[in-house]
Coordinates of C-alpha atoms in Angstrom, one line a residue:
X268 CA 90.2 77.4 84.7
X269 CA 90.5 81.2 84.2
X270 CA 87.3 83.0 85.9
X271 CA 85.7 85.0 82.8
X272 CA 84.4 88.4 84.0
X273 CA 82.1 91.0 82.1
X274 CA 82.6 94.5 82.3
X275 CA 81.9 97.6 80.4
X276 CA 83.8 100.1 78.5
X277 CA 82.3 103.2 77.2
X278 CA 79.4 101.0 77.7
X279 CA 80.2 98.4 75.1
X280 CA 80.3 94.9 77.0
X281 CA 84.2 93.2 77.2
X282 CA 85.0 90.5 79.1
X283 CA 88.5 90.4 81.3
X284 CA 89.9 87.4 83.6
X285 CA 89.4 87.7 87.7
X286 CA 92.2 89.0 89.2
X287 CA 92.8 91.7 86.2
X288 CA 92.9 95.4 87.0
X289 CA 90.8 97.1 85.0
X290 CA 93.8 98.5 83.3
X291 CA 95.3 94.4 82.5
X292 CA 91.6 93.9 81.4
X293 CA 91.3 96.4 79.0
X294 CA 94.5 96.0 77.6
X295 CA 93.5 91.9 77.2
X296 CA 91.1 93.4 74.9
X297 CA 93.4 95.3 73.0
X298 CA 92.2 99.1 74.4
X299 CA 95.7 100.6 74.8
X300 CA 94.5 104.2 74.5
X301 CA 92.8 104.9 78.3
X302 CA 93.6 108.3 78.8
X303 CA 94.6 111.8 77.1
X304 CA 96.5 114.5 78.1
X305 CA 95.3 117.5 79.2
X306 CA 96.2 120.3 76.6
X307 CA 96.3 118.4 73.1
X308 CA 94.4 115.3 73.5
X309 CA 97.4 112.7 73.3
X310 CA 96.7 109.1 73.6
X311 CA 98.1 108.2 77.4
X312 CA 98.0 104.2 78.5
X313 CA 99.2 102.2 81.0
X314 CA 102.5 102.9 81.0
X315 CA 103.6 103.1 84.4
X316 CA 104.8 106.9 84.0
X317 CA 101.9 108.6 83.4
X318 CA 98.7 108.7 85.5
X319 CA 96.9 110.3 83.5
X320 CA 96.9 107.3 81.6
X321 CA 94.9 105.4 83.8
X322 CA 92.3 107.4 85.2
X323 CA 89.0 107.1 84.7
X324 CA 85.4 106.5 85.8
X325 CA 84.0 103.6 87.8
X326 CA 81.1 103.1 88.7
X327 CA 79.6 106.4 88.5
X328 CA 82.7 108.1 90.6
X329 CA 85.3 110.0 88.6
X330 CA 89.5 110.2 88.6
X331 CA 89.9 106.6 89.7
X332 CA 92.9 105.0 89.3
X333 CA 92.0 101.8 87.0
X334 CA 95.6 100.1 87.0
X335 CA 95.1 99.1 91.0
X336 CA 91.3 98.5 91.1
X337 CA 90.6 94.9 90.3
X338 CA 87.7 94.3 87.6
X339 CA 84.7 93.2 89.0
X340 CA 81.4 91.7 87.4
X341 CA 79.0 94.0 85.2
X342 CA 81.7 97.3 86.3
X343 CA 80.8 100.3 84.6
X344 CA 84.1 101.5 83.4
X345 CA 84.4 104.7 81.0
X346 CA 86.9 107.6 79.9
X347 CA 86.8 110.8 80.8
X348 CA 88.3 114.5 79.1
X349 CA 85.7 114.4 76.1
X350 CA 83.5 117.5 75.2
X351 CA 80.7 117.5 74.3
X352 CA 80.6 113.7 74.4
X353 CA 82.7 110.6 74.0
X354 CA 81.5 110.5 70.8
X355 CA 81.9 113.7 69.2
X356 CA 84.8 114.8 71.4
X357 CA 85.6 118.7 70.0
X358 CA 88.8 118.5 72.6
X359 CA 90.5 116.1 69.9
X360 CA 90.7 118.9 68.0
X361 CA 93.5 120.5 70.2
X362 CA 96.0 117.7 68.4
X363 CA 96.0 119.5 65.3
X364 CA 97.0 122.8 66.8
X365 CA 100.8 123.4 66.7
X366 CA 102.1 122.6 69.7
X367 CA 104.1 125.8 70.0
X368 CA 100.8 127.6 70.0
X369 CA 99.9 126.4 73.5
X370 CA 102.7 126.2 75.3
X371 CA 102.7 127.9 78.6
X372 CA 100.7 126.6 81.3
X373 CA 97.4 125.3 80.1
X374 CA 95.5 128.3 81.5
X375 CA 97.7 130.7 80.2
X376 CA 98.4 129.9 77.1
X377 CA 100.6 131.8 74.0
X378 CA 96.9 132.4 72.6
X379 CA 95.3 133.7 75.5
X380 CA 97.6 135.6 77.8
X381 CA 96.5 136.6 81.3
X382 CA 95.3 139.8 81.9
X383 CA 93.0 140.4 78.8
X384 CA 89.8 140.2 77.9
X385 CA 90.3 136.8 75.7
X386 CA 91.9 134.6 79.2
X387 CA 88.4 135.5 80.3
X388 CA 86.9 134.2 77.9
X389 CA 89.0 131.0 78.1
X390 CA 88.8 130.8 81.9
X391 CA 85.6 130.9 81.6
X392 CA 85.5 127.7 78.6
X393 CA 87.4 125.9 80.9
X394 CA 85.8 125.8 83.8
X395 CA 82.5 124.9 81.2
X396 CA 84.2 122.1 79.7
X397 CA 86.2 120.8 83.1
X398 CA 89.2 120.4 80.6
X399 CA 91.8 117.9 82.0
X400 CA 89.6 117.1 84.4
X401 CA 86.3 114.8 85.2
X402 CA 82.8 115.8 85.4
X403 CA 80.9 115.3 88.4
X404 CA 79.1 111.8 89.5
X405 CA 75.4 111.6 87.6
X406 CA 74.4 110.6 91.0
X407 CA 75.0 111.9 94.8
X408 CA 76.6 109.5 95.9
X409 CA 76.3 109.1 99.9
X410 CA 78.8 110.8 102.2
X411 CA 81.5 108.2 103.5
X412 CA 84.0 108.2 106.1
X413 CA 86.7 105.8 106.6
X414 CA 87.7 106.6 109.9
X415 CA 91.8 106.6 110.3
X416 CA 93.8 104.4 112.6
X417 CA 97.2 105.3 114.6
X418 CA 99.4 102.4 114.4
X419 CA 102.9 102.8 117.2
X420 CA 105.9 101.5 115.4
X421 CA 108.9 100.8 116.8
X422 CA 110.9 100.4 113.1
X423 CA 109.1 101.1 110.2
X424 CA 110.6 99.8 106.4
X425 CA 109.3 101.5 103.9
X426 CA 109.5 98.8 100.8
X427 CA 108.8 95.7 100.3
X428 CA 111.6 94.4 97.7
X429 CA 114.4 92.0 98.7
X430 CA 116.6 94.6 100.3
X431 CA 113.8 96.4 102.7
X432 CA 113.3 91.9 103.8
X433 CA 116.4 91.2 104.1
X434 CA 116.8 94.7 106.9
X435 CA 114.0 93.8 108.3
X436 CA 114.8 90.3 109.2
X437 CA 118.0 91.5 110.5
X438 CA 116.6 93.8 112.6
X439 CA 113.4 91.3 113.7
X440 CA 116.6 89.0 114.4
X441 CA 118.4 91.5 116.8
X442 CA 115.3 91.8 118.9
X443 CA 113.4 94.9 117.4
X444 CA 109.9 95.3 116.6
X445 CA 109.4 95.7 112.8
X446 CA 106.8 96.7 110.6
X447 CA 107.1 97.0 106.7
X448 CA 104.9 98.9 104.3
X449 CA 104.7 98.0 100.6
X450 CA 102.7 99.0 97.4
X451 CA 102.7 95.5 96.0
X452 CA 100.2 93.1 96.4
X453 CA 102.8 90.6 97.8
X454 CA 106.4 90.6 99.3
X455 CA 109.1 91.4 96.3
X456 CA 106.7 91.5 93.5
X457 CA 109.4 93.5 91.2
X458 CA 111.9 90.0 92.1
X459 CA 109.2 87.9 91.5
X460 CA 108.6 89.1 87.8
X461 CA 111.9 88.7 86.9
X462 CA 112.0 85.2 88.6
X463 CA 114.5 86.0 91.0
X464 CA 114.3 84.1 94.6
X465 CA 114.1 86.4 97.8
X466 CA 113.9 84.9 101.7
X467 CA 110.9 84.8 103.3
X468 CA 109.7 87.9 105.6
X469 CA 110.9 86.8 109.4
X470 CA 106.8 86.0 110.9
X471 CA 107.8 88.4 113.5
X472 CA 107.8 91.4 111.4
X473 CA 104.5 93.0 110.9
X474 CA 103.5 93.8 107.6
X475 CA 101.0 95.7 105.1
X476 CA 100.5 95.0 102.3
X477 CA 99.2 97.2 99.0
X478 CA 99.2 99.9 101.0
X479 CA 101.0 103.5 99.6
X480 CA 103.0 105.7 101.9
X481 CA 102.0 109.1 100.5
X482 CA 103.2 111.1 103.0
X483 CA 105.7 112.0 106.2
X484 CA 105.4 114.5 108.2
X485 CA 106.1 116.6 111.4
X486 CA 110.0 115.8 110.0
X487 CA 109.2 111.6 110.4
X488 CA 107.3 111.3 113.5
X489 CA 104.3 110.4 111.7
X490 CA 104.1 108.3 108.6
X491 CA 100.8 108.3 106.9
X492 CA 100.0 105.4 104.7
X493 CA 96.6 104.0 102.5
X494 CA 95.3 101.2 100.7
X495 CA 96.5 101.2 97.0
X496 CA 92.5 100.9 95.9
X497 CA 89.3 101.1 97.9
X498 CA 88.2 103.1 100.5
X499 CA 90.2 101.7 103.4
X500 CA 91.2 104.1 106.3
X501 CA 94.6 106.1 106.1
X502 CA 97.0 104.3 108.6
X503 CA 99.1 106.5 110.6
X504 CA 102.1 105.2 111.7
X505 CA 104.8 106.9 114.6
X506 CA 108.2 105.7 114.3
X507 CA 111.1 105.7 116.3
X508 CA 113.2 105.3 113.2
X509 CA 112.6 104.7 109.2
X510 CA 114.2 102.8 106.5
X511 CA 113.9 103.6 102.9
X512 CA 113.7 100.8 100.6
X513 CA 112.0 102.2 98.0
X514 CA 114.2 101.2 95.1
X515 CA 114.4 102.8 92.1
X516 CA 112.1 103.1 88.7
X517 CA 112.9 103.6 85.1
X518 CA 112.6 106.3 83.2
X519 CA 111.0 106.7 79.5
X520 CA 113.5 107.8 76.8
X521 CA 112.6 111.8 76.1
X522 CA 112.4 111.1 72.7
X523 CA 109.4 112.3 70.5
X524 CA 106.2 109.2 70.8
X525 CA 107.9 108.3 74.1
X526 CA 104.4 108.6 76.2
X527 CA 102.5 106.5 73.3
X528 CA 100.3 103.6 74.5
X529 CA 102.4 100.7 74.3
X530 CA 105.6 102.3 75.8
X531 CA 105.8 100.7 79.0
X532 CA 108.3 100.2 82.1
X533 CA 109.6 96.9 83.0
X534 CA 107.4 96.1 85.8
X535 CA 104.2 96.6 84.2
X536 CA 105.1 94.4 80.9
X537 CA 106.4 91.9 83.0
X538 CA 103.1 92.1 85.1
X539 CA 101.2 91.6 82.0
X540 CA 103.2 88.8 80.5
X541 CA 102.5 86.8 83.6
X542 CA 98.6 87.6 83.4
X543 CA 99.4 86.0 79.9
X544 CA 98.1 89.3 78.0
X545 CA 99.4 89.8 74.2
X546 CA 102.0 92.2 74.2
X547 CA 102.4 92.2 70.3
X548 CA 106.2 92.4 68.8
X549 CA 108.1 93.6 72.0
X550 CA 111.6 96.1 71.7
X551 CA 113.4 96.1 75.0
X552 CA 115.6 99.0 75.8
X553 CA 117.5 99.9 79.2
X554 CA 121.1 100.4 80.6
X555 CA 122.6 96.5 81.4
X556 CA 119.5 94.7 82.3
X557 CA 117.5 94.9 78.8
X558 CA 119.1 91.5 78.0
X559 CA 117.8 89.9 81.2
X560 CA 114.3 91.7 80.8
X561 CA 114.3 90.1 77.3
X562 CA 114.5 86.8 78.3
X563 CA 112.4 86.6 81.0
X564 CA 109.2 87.9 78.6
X565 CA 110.4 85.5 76.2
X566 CA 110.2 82.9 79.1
X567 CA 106.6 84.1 79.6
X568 CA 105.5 83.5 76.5
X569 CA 105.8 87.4 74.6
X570 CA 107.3 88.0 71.2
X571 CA 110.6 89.8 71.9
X572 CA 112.0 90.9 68.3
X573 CA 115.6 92.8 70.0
X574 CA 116.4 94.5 73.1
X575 CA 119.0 97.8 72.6
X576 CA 120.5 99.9 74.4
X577 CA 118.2 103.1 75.7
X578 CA 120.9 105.4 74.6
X579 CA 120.7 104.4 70.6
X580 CA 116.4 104.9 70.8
X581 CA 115.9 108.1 68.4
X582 CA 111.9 108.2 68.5
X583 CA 109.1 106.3 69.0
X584 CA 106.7 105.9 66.3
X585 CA 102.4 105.2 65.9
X586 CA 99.7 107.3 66.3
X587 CA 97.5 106.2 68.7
X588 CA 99.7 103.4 69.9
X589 CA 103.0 102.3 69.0
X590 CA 103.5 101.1 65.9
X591 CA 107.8 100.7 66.0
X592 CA 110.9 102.5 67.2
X593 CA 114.2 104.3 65.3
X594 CA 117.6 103.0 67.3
X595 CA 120.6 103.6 65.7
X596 CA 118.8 105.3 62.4
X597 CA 117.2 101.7 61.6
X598 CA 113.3 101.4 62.1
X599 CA 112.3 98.0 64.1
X600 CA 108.9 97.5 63.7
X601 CA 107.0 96.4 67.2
X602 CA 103.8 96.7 69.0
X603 CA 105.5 97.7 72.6
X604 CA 108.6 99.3 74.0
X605 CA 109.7 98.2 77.3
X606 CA 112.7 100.5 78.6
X607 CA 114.4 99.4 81.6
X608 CA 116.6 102.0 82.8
X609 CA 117.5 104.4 83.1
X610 CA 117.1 103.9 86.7
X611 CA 115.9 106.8 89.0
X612 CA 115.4 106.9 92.9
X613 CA 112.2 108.7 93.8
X614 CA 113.9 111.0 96.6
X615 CA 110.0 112.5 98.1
X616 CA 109.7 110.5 101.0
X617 CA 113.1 111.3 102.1
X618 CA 112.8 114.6 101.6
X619 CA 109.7 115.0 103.6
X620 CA 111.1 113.3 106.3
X621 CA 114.4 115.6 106.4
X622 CA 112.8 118.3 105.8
X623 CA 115.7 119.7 103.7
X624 CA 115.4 121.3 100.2
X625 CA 115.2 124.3 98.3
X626 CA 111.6 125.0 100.0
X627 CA 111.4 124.5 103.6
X628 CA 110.3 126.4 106.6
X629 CA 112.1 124.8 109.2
X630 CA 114.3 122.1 109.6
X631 CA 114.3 119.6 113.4
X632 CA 116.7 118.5 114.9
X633 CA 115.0 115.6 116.9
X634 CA 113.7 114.4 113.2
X635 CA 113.1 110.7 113.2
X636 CA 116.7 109.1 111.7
X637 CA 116.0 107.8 108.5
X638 CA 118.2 105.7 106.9
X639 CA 118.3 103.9 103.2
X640 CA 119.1 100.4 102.3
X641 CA 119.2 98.7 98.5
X642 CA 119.1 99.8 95.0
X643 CA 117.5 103.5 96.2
X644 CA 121.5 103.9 97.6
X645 CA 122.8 103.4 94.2
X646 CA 122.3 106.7 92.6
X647 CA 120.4 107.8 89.8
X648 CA 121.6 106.8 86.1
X649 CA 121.6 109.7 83.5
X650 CA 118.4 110.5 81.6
X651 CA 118.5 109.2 77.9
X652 CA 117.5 112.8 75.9
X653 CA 117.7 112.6 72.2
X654 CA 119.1 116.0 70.9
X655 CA 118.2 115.6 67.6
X656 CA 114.5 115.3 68.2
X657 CA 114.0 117.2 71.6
X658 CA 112.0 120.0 70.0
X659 CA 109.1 117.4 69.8
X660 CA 110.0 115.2 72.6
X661 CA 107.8 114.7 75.5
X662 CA 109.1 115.8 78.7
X663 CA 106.1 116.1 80.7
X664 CA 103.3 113.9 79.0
X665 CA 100.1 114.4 80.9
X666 CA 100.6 118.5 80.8
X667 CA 101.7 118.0 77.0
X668 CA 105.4 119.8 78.1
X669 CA 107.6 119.2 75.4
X670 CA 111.9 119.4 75.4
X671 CA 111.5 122.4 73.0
X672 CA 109.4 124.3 75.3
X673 CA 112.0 123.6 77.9
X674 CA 114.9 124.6 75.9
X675 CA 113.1 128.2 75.2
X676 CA 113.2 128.8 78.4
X677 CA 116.3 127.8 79.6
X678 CA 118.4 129.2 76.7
X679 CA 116.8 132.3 77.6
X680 CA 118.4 131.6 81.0
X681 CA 115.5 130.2 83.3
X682 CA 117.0 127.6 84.8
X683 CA 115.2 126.7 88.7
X684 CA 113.3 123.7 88.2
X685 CA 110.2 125.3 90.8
X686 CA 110.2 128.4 87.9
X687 CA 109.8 125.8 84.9
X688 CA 107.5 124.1 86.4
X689 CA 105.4 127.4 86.9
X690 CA 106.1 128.8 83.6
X691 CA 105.1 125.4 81.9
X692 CA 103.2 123.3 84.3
X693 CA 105.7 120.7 84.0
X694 CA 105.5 118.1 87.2
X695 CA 101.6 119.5 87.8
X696 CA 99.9 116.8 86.5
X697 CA 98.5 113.9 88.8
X698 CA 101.9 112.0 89.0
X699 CA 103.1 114.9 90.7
X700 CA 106.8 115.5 88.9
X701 CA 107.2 111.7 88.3
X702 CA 109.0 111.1 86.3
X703 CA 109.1 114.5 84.2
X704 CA 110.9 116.5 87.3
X705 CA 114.2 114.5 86.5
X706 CA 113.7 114.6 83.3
X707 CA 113.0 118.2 83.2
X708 CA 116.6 118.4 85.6
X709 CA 118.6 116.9 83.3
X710 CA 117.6 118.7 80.1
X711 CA 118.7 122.0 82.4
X712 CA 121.5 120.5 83.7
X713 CA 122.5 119.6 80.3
X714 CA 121.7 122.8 78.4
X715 CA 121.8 125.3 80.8
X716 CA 124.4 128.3 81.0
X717 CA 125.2 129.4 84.2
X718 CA 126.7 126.3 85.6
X719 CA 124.9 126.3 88.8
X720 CA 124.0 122.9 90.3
X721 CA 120.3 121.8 88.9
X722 CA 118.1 121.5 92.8
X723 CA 114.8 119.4 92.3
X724 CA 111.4 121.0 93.5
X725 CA 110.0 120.7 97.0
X726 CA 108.5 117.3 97.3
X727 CA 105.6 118.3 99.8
X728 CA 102.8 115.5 100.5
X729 CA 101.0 113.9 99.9
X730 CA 103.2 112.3 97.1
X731 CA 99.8 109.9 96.1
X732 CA 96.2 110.6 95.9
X733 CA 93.8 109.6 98.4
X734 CA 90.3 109.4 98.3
X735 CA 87.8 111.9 99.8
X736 CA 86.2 109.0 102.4
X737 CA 89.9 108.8 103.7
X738 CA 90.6 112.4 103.2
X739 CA 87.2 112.6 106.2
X740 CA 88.4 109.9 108.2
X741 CA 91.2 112.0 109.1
X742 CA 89.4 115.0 110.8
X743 CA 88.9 112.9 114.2
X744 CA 92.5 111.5 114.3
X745 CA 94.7 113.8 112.9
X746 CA 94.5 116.7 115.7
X747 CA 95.6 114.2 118.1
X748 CA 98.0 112.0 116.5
X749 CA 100.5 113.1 118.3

């Protein structure tokens, strides 16, 4: 029988299952809504896209990511981005204003534009309301260090899907020592959602598991690595070689109520199917697989209605969640909107490694050799954009950056993704340009005018947040790592 856990939420008392994130627990009780976006208040959930969607307080400590932390007995959970207070939140009042009036990055808005007397004025609001932002802990909390550890690898798999096992068996087979890295809590958790079968990780091979990679540097000799949640030390590991096995993730349709609660990638519906949480009337969309994805959420118990094709979604529709989709002109009504595909590789670690780019200082030529293995070899699919309805569309949901904005800008012939990402703050929000860099790359390379080839930011680390104890726990290793 299930372990019942109580928690809190905006200090009203809920009551989750052990083993649930805080995220899976909240939606179990039907809170969706989790997060808002940082210029006009938009609901943001669990979606798998956007982080601002799930981060919150804990405990007293602010900005922590509640879709990896498990829920734990009496947990003090609440939301954060209100002014005055959760209760009578003024910021809301930022969703009435036309979105045209604050485009522009959020500090330098149409309304107040740098250099005058009224961007002081705002500045100065800002920094009193710690817009987008969290305020600080109603405690001091005690300094912490987690003191880092260096960790010699021989061959280091990055990936812990069926095609970064299957290399490293091979390579544990042929005699070389192996160690593999993955963000999920087990070995081919993606596979194991969908029901697939994958062979066993060889017992030779060394592994970590739930730990994120967020950066490479000193072009791959070192490969830094922490704990998906807690305060766990940063692992450093030195490489004589890395493989990439990363996969790939879907992108959300860039339609308008694409980032609504309730719009969610594949992984995370399947992951709360299997925790047997209501998903209401389900939509599937993708690019081949929405058929597959379909079934196997029928097969855990949630109400599929249809699956379509990402290509015929128009717009999303709801308010604070979603509340139905238009495909094809015809309205289906549904509670969630699972899109798988299209499918994007996430090319940061790569490019940290290589140190190629648009942006680089240097380049090495005795870089560690990287090479990439699995679906992340398979190219990236086109990004669905819906023409029709771009003005309103969402391109970049936690900065509130929609295709319209975009479009301005480009027509008007600004076209280098690190210039629209300045000019809008597109890609600045804690996801750190995923996945509204490749979105924002395809509405240029699909409406731009000169012709040239679209080149995506500079994808400096770290690529994931770490905490401040782990951030310390650096200072003595670091200088000497290598």
């Amino acid at each position: 029988m299930a372990q019942i856990v109580r928690f809190f939420w905006n200090g009203k008392a809920l009551r989750g299952v052990a083993g649930d994130t805080i995220g899976e627990a909240l939606y179990r009780n039907g809170i969706l809504a989790l997060g808002r976006s940082r210029k006009r208040q938009q609901p943001l959930g669990m979606s798998g896209s956007t982080s601002f969607g799930v981060i919150a307080r804990v405990d007293g400590r602010p900005s922590v990511r509640i879709d990896r932390l498990l829920v734990q007995p009496d947990m003090q959970i609440e939301s954060q981005d209100a002014w005055p207070t959760r209760s009578f939140n003024l910021l809301r009042l930022a969703r009435h204003v036309p979105k045209r009036l604050l485009r522009g990055g959020f500090e330098q808005t149409m309304l107040f534009p740098s250099g005058t007397a009224r961007f002081r004025y705002w500045e100065r609001f800002l920094s009193h309301i710690s817009a987008g932002g969290a305020r600080l802990p109603d405690r001091v909390l005690a300094p912490e260090q987690s003191p880092a550890r260096v960790v010699p690898a021989d061959i280091l798999v990055i990936g812990g899907g069926p095609a970064g096992i299957a290399e490293a068996n091979r390579l544990a087979l042929a005699g070389r020592v192996v160690t593999l890295v993955t963000r999920g809590d087990r070995h081919a958790r993606s596979a194991s959602l969908m029901a697939r079968e994958v062979a066993p990780l060889h017992e030779n091979v060394t592994s970590h598991l739930s730990m994120d990679v967020f950066g490479i540097y000193r072009a791959g000799r070192i490969v830094a690595g922490a704990p998906c949640a807690g305060d766990d030390g940063v692992t450093f590991f030195k490489p004589s070689s890395i493989i990439i096995a990363t996969g790939r993730f879907s992108i959300p349709p860039v339609v308008p109520g694409g980032a609504l609660p309730g719009v969610l990638a594949a992984p995370v519906a399947l992951q709360l199917a299997c925790r047997s949480i209501n998903l209401g009337r389900v939509v599937v969309c993708g690019t081949g697989s929405e058929a597959e994805i379909a079934d196997r959420l029928q097969s855990l118990g949630a109400s599929v209605v249809e699956h379509v094709p990402t290509a015929t979604v128009e717009r999303v529709t709801g308010g604070n969640r979603v509340r139905g989709i238009f495909s094809s002109g015809r309205l289906i009504r549904c509670e969630t909107l699972v899109h798988g595909g299209p499918w994007r590789a996430d090319p940061s670690l790569e490019f940290q490694a290589v140190a190629t780019g648009t942006i680089q200082l240097r380049t090495d030529p005795d870089a560690t050799p990287v090479h990439a293995v699995g679906a992340y070899c398979q190219g990236s699919e086109r990004i669905h954009i819906n023409e029709e309805h771009l003005e309103e569309a969402e391109v970049c949901a936690c900065m509130d950056v929609t295709g319209g904005e975009l479009l301005s800008l480009v027509r008007n012939g600004v076209e280098d993704v690190e210039v629209l990402k300045r000019l809008t703050s597109c890609g600045m929000g804690p996801c750190q340009g995923n996945p509204c860099w490749h979105s924002m790359a395809e509405l240029v390379a699909r409406f731009g005018v000169s012709g040239k080839p679209v080149a995506m930011p500079s994808y400096r680390p770290p690529r994931g947040a770490i905490t401040v104890a782990q951030a310390a726990g650096l200072l003595e290793v670091a200088s000497a790592v290598e």
